[in-house]
mmCIF file of C-alpha atoms and ligand atoms in Angstrom:
data_model
loop_
_atom_site.group_PDB
_atom_site.id
_atom_site.type_symbol
_atom_site.label_atom_id
_atom_site.label_comp_id
_atom_site.label_asym_id
_atom_site.label_seq_id
_atom_site.Cartn_x
_atom_site.Cartn_y
_atom_site.Cartn_z
ATOM 1 C CA MET A 1 7.276 -8.988 -1.582
ATOM 2 C CA SER A 2 5.521 -12.284 -1.099
ATOM 3 C CA LEU A 3 2.628 -14.015 0.613
ATOM 4 C CA SER A 4 3.269 -16.992 2.878
ATOM 5 C CA ALA A 5 1.810 -20.385 1.960
ATOM 6 C CA ASP A 6 -0.245 -20.256 5.183
ATOM 7 C CA LEU A 7 -1.775 -16.946 4.192
ATOM 8 C CA THR A 8 -2.624 -17.975 0.628
ATOM 9 C CA ARG A 9 -4.275 -21.126 2.008
ATOM 10 C CA ALA A 10 -6.400 -19.040 4.383
ATOM 11 C CA LEU A 11 -7.290 -16.566 1.630
ATOM 12 C CA THR A 12 -8.266 -19.424 -0.698
ATOM 13 C CA ALA A 13 -10.604 -20.849 1.945
ATOM 14 C CA ALA A 14 -12.108 -17.430 2.709
ATOM 15 C CA ALA A 15 -12.686 -16.749 -0.997
ATOM 16 C CA ARG A 16 -14.974 -19.793 -1.155
ATOM 17 C CA VAL A 17 -17.529 -18.681 1.469
ATOM 18 C CA ASP A 18 -21.005 -17.550 0.547
ATOM 19 C CA ARG A 19 -20.722 -13.963 1.684
ATOM 20 C CA LEU A 20 -17.271 -12.495 2.162
ATOM 21 C CA LEU A 21 -16.491 -9.181 3.883
ATOM 22 C CA ILE A 22 -13.077 -7.708 3.091
ATOM 23 C CA THR A 23 -11.986 -4.882 5.386
ATOM 24 C CA SER A 24 -8.784 -2.911 5.726
ATOM 25 C CA ASP A 25 -7.154 -0.070 7.566
ATOM 26 C CA PHE A 26 -5.971 2.794 5.313
ATOM 27 C CA ASP A 27 -2.644 4.396 6.398
ATOM 28 C CA GLY A 28 0.307 2.017 6.388
ATOM 29 C CA THR A 29 -1.897 -0.690 4.948
ATOM 30 C CA LEU A 30 -3.668 0.351 1.750
ATOM 31 C CA ALA A 31 -1.589 3.545 1.539
ATOM 32 C CA PRO A 32 2.135 3.747 2.376
ATOM 33 C CA ILE A 33 3.027 5.945 5.380
ATOM 34 C CA VAL A 34 4.123 9.431 4.285
ATOM 35 C CA ASN A 35 5.533 12.374 6.243
ATOM 36 C CA ASN A 36 2.637 14.672 5.393
ATOM 37 C CA PRO A 37 -0.638 12.876 6.283
ATOM 38 C CA ALA A 38 -2.474 14.841 3.571
ATOM 39 C CA ASP A 39 -0.274 13.193 0.922
ATOM 40 C CA ALA A 40 -1.350 9.612 1.725
ATOM 41 C CA ARG A 41 -2.856 7.804 -1.261
ATOM 42 C CA PRO A 42 -3.703 4.135 -1.769
ATOM 43 C CA LEU A 43 -1.316 2.069 -3.864
ATOM 44 C CA ARG A 44 -2.734 1.837 -7.377
ATOM 45 C CA ASP A 45 -2.829 -1.959 -7.540
ATOM 46 C CA SER A 46 -4.392 -2.247 -4.076
ATOM 47 C CA ALA A 47 -7.124 0.264 -4.874
ATOM 48 C CA LYS A 48 -7.847 -1.418 -8.208
ATOM 49 C CA ALA A 49 -8.147 -4.872 -6.639
ATOM 50 C CA LEU A 50 -10.321 -3.635 -3.759
ATOM 51 C CA VAL A 51 -12.736 -1.864 -6.122
ATOM 52 C CA ALA A 52 -12.903 -4.948 -8.386
ATOM 53 C CA LEU A 53 -13.627 -7.142 -5.347
ATOM 54 C CA SER A 54 -16.429 -4.790 -4.258
ATOM 55 C CA GLU A 55 -18.142 -5.411 -7.595
ATOM 56 C CA LEU A 56 -18.182 -9.218 -7.264
ATOM 57 C CA PRO A 57 -21.384 -10.956 -6.135
ATOM 58 C CA GLY A 58 -21.364 -11.968 -2.481
ATOM 59 C CA VAL A 59 -18.422 -9.707 -1.650
ATOM 60 C CA SER A 60 -18.574 -6.562 0.498
ATOM 61 C CA THR A 61 -15.606 -4.288 1.155
ATOM 62 C CA ALA A 62 -14.868 -1.580 3.701
ATOM 63 C CA LEU A 63 -12.061 0.680 4.877
ATOM 64 C CA ILE A 64 -11.916 1.264 8.646
ATOM 65 C CA SER A 65 -9.551 4.125 9.462
ATOM 66 C CA GLY A 66 -8.544 6.474 12.238
ATOM 67 C CA ARG A 67 -9.071 9.354 9.819
ATOM 68 C CA ALA A 68 -12.183 11.482 9.909
ATOM 69 C CA LEU A 69 -14.718 9.993 7.493
ATOM 70 C CA GLU A 70 -14.640 12.975 5.132
ATOM 71 C CA VAL A 71 -10.837 12.913 4.963
ATOM 72 C CA LEU A 72 -10.854 9.158 4.368
ATOM 73 C CA ARG A 73 -13.339 9.638 1.520
ATOM 74 C CA ASN A 74 -11.154 12.266 -0.144
ATOM 75 C CA LEU A 75 -7.782 10.550 0.298
ATOM 76 C CA SER A 76 -8.913 7.031 -0.553
ATOM 77 C CA GLY A 77 -10.821 8.077 -3.678
ATOM 78 C CA MET A 78 -13.004 5.001 -3.237
ATOM 79 C CA PRO A 79 -16.340 4.650 -5.067
ATOM 80 C CA ALA A 80 -19.544 4.204 -3.057
ATOM 81 C CA ALA A 81 -19.305 0.420 -3.458
ATOM 82 C CA VAL A 82 -16.465 0.420 -0.912
ATOM 83 C CA HIS A 83 -17.890 1.248 2.528
ATOM 84 C CA LEU A 84 -15.978 3.739 4.658
ATOM 85 C CA VAL A 85 -15.825 3.967 8.451
ATOM 86 C CA GLY A 86 -13.815 6.830 9.981
ATOM 87 C CA SER A 87 -12.629 7.890 13.458
ATOM 88 C CA HIS A 88 -11.275 4.461 14.457
ATOM 89 C CA GLY A 89 -14.499 2.660 13.699
ATOM 90 C CA ALA A 90 -16.857 5.182 15.327
ATOM 91 C CA GLU A 91 -17.920 7.300 12.330
ATOM 92 C CA PHE A 92 -20.288 5.683 9.849
ATOM 93 C CA ASP A 93 -22.076 7.314 6.908
ATOM 94 C CA SER A 94 -25.131 7.465 9.140
ATOM 95 C CA GLY A 95 -23.196 9.496 11.741
ATOM 96 C CA PHE A 96 -21.819 8.723 15.206
ATOM 97 C CA ALA A 97 -23.491 6.063 17.328
ATOM 98 C CA HIS A 98 -22.533 7.918 20.533
ATOM 99 C CA PRO A 99 -23.049 11.620 21.477
ATOM 100 C CA ILE A 100 -20.011 13.907 21.277
ATOM 101 C CA ASP A 101 -18.853 16.042 24.241
ATOM 102 C CA ARG A 102 -17.978 19.300 22.402
ATOM 103 C CA ALA A 103 -16.751 21.156 25.502
ATOM 104 C CA LEU A 104 -14.252 18.417 26.305
ATOM 105 C CA LEU A 105 -13.184 18.289 22.653
ATOM 106 C CA ASP A 106 -12.449 22.058 22.753
ATOM 107 C CA THR A 107 -10.495 21.758 26.011
ATOM 108 C CA ILE A 108 -8.309 18.993 24.606
ATOM 109 C CA ALA A 109 -7.737 20.879 21.346
ATOM 110 C CA GLY A 110 -6.703 24.043 23.218
ATOM 111 C CA GLU A 111 -4.225 22.301 25.492
ATOM 112 C CA LEU A 112 -2.642 20.255 22.703
ATOM 113 C CA GLN A 113 -2.316 23.370 20.533
ATOM 114 C CA ALA A 114 -0.479 25.077 23.410
ATOM 115 C CA ILE A 115 1.891 22.093 23.622
ATOM 116 C CA ALA A 116 2.524 22.180 19.860
ATOM 117 C CA ALA A 117 2.923 25.963 19.659
ATOM 118 C CA ASP A 118 6.650 26.261 20.503
ATOM 119 C CA ARG A 119 7.754 22.913 19.068
ATOM 120 C CA PRO A 120 8.455 22.896 15.301
ATOM 121 C CA GLY A 121 7.080 19.792 13.576
ATOM 122 C CA VAL A 122 4.603 18.995 16.347
ATOM 123 C CA THR A 123 1.103 19.374 14.927
ATOM 124 C CA VAL A 124 -2.471 19.078 16.145
ATOM 125 C CA GLU A 125 -5.142 17.431 14.030
ATOM 126 C CA LEU A 126 -8.789 18.202 14.817
ATOM 127 C CA LYS A 127 -11.272 15.471 14.000
ATOM 128 C CA PRO A 128 -15.036 15.302 14.546
ATOM 129 C CA ALA A 129 -14.736 13.313 17.779
ATOM 130 C CA SER A 130 -11.049 13.416 18.699
ATOM 131 C CA VAL A 131 -7.860 15.454 18.672
ATOM 132 C CA ALA A 132 -4.517 14.016 17.604
ATOM 133 C CA LEU A 133 -1.016 15.212 18.463
ATOM 134 C CA HIS A 134 1.494 14.298 15.740
ATOM 135 C CA VAL A 135 5.243 14.313 16.425
ATOM 136 C CA ARG A 136 6.560 12.425 13.380
ATOM 137 C CA ASN A 137 8.188 15.514 11.876
ATOM 138 C CA ALA A 138 9.624 16.997 15.108
ATOM 139 C CA GLU A 139 13.165 16.803 16.536
ATOM 140 C CA PRO A 140 13.364 13.872 18.985
ATOM 141 C CA ALA A 141 13.719 16.149 22.040
ATOM 142 C CA ASP A 142 10.636 18.189 21.077
ATOM 143 C CA ALA A 143 8.709 15.030 20.219
ATOM 144 C CA ASP A 144 9.492 13.395 23.557
ATOM 145 C CA SER A 145 8.673 16.410 25.708
ATOM 146 C CA ALA A 146 5.442 17.051 23.777
ATOM 147 C CA LEU A 147 4.294 13.474 24.367
ATOM 148 C CA VAL A 148 5.174 13.654 28.081
ATOM 149 C CA GLN A 149 3.256 16.931 28.478
ATOM 150 C CA ALA A 150 0.230 15.611 26.612
ATOM 151 C CA HIS A 151 0.180 12.467 28.746
ATOM 152 C CA ALA A 152 0.279 14.617 31.896
ATOM 153 C CA ALA A 153 -2.461 16.978 30.714
ATOM 154 C CA SER A 154 -4.696 14.086 29.705
ATOM 155 C CA LYS A 155 -5.034 12.891 33.297
ATOM 156 C CA ALA A 156 -7.683 15.610 33.720
ATOM 157 C CA TRP A 157 -9.682 14.510 30.652
ATOM 158 C CA ASP A 158 -12.287 11.785 30.429
ATOM 159 C CA ALA A 159 -11.054 10.817 26.969
ATOM 160 C CA GLU A 160 -10.004 7.595 25.323
ATOM 161 C CA LEU A 161 -6.306 7.573 24.483
ATOM 162 C CA THR A 162 -4.945 5.784 21.434
ATOM 163 C CA GLU A 163 -1.166 5.650 20.958
ATOM 164 C CA GLY A 164 -0.096 5.170 17.362
ATOM 165 C CA LYS A 165 3.159 5.570 15.502
ATOM 166 C CA ALA A 166 4.417 9.038 16.574
ATOM 167 C CA VAL A 167 0.898 10.121 17.433
ATOM 168 C CA LEU A 168 -1.296 10.430 20.507
ATOM 169 C CA GLU A 169 -5.001 10.671 19.915
ATOM 170 C CA PHE A 170 -7.656 11.604 22.460
ATOM 171 C CA ALA A 171 -11.235 10.663 21.590
ATOM 172 C CA VAL A 172 -14.329 11.887 23.425
ATOM 173 C CA ILE A 173 -16.325 8.842 22.280
ATOM 174 C CA ALA A 174 -15.612 5.127 22.496
ATOM 175 C CA THR A 175 -13.518 4.069 19.505
ATOM 176 C CA ASP A 176 -13.161 0.444 18.566
ATOM 177 C CA LYS A 177 -12.418 -0.925 15.116
ATOM 178 C CA GLY A 178 -13.617 -4.297 16.403
ATOM 179 C CA GLU A 179 -17.072 -2.863 17.036
ATOM 180 C CA ALA A 180 -17.118 -1.546 13.470
ATOM 181 C CA ILE A 181 -16.236 -5.027 12.193
ATOM 182 C CA ASP A 182 -19.119 -6.543 14.192
ATOM 183 C CA ILE A 183 -21.552 -3.975 12.809
ATOM 184 C CA LEU A 184 -20.399 -4.555 9.223
ATOM 185 C CA ARG A 185 -20.405 -8.340 9.685
ATOM 186 C CA ASP A 186 -24.079 -8.211 10.752
ATOM 187 C CA GLU A 187 -25.060 -5.702 8.104
ATOM 188 C CA HIS A 188 -23.603 -7.798 5.288
ATOM 189 C CA GLU A 189 -24.402 -11.183 6.846
ATOM 190 C CA ALA A 190 -20.798 -12.130 6.198
ATOM 191 C CA SER A 191 -19.742 -15.741 6.661
ATOM 192 C CA ALA A 192 -16.076 -14.736 6.803
ATOM 193 C CA VAL A 193 -14.219 -11.480 7.407
ATOM 194 C CA ILE A 194 -10.752 -10.511 6.242
ATOM 195 C CA TYR A 195 -8.972 -7.596 7.929
ATOM 196 C CA PHE A 196 -5.648 -5.916 7.095
ATOM 197 C CA GLY A 197 -4.025 -3.499 9.566
ATOM 198 C CA ASP A 198 -0.614 -2.180 10.591
ATOM 199 C CA ASP A 199 -0.999 -0.258 13.863
ATOM 200 C CA VAL A 200 -1.957 -0.733 17.513
ATOM 201 C CA THR A 201 -5.542 0.421 16.909
ATOM 202 C CA ASP A 202 -5.959 -2.493 14.505
ATOM 203 C CA GLU A 203 -5.444 -4.973 17.333
ATOM 204 C CA LYS A 204 -9.006 -4.256 18.514
ATOM 205 C CA ALA A 205 -10.157 -5.473 15.115
ATOM 206 C CA PHE A 206 -7.920 -8.559 15.116
ATOM 207 C CA ARG A 207 -9.186 -9.454 18.595
ATOM 208 C CA ARG A 208 -12.775 -9.533 17.313
ATOM 209 C CA LEU A 209 -12.095 -11.993 14.457
ATOM 210 C CA ARG A 210 -13.553 -15.504 14.602
ATOM 211 C CA ASP A 211 -12.807 -18.958 13.225
ATOM 212 C CA GLY A 212 -12.594 -18.821 9.463
ATOM 213 C CA ASP A 213 -11.778 -15.094 9.463
ATOM 214 C CA VAL A 214 -8.360 -13.930 8.273
ATOM 215 C CA GLY A 215 -6.426 -11.229 10.161
ATOM 216 C CA VAL A 216 -3.314 -9.902 8.444
ATOM 217 C CA LYS A 217 -0.806 -7.684 10.252
ATOM 218 C CA VAL A 218 1.267 -5.425 7.993
ATOM 219 C CA GLY A 219 4.863 -4.904 9.152
ATOM 220 C CA PRO A 220 6.670 -5.706 12.423
ATOM 221 C CA GLY A 221 5.369 -5.600 15.987
ATOM 222 C CA GLU A 222 3.380 -7.779 18.337
ATOM 223 C CA THR A 223 -0.033 -8.758 17.045
ATOM 224 C CA LEU A 224 -3.111 -10.888 17.612
ATOM 225 C CA ALA A 225 -3.402 -11.408 13.845
ATOM 226 C CA ALA A 226 -2.775 -14.962 12.651
ATOM 227 C CA TYR A 227 -0.971 -13.828 9.493
ATOM 228 C CA ARG A 228 1.610 -11.232 8.608
ATOM 229 C CA VAL A 229 2.981 -9.479 5.538
ATOM 230 C CA ASP A 230 5.916 -7.068 5.280
ATOM 231 C CA GLU A 231 4.543 -3.962 3.581
ATOM 232 C CA PRO A 232 1.556 -2.280 1.903
ATOM 233 C CA GLU A 233 2.586 -3.726 -1.502
ATOM 234 C CA ASP A 234 1.824 -7.177 -0.035
ATOM 235 C CA VAL A 235 -1.698 -6.063 0.846
ATOM 236 C CA GLY A 236 -2.169 -5.305 -2.845
ATOM 237 C CA ALA A 237 -0.862 -8.776 -3.702
ATOM 238 C CA ALA A 238 -3.247 -10.384 -1.186
ATOM 239 C CA LEU A 239 -6.221 -8.438 -2.580
ATOM 240 C CA LYS A 240 -5.254 -9.441 -6.121
ATOM 241 C CA TYR A 241 -4.940 -13.063 -4.965
ATOM 242 C CA LEU A 242 -8.426 -12.872 -3.418
ATOM 243 C CA LEU A 243 -9.822 -11.338 -6.588
ATOM 244 C CA ASP A 244 -8.463 -14.173 -8.753
ATOM 245 C CA ALA A 245 -9.563 -16.829 -6.248
ATOM 246 C CA ARG A 246 -13.088 -15.409 -5.979
ATOM 247 C CA ARG A 247 -13.520 -15.051 -9.742
HETATM 248 MG MG1 LIG B 1 -2.667 2.220 9.830
#
């Protein structure tokens, strides 16, 4: 567990700006990945540092997650000082910016449930504006065939597909963590933004970062982020570093 010299330099510079916005994904970033999604909890040190940062003058904090907002609120246990955005950046406290096609949502849910029905470990998660098919806990053969079937069925849907780690998610509204970052950046008049993320959906956020911002990819894989750490514990270390630098 360690932070590169490049990253600590960038964090030091970001900590000095007038108004700093610190944002992070939740699963695999603030909280380690677990087999049962309902068991995900933030690492203690990461949560502590993020809450302490949210209480500093000139600092705003937010979690931007693929989870439904209500689920994110419950699992993260964050106080109101930490802003929460659910459904891949589409679900704010004030509601959804775009209307939701309920009929399409029901169609997708029904077909994915049929695909999951005879495959142990394949599960369907219903969210306010999307349906996710999880295959993490299935035998490889069941997982593969479920994903192939879902891909085929989705050709008939006007839905936005997001492929994550062992999950396919179909949203009936536009989902873009980058858009959420832009909205939060304006709202908090931030002079610099820091974003931590581990998955493909986080690339939309990294793409939206500007000069002076700090994007940190957690774990392996191609990324647009300028910095990388190995694991969620490092996110905690980076938040603690920011806290000390800002104080
Ligand atoms: Mg994640």
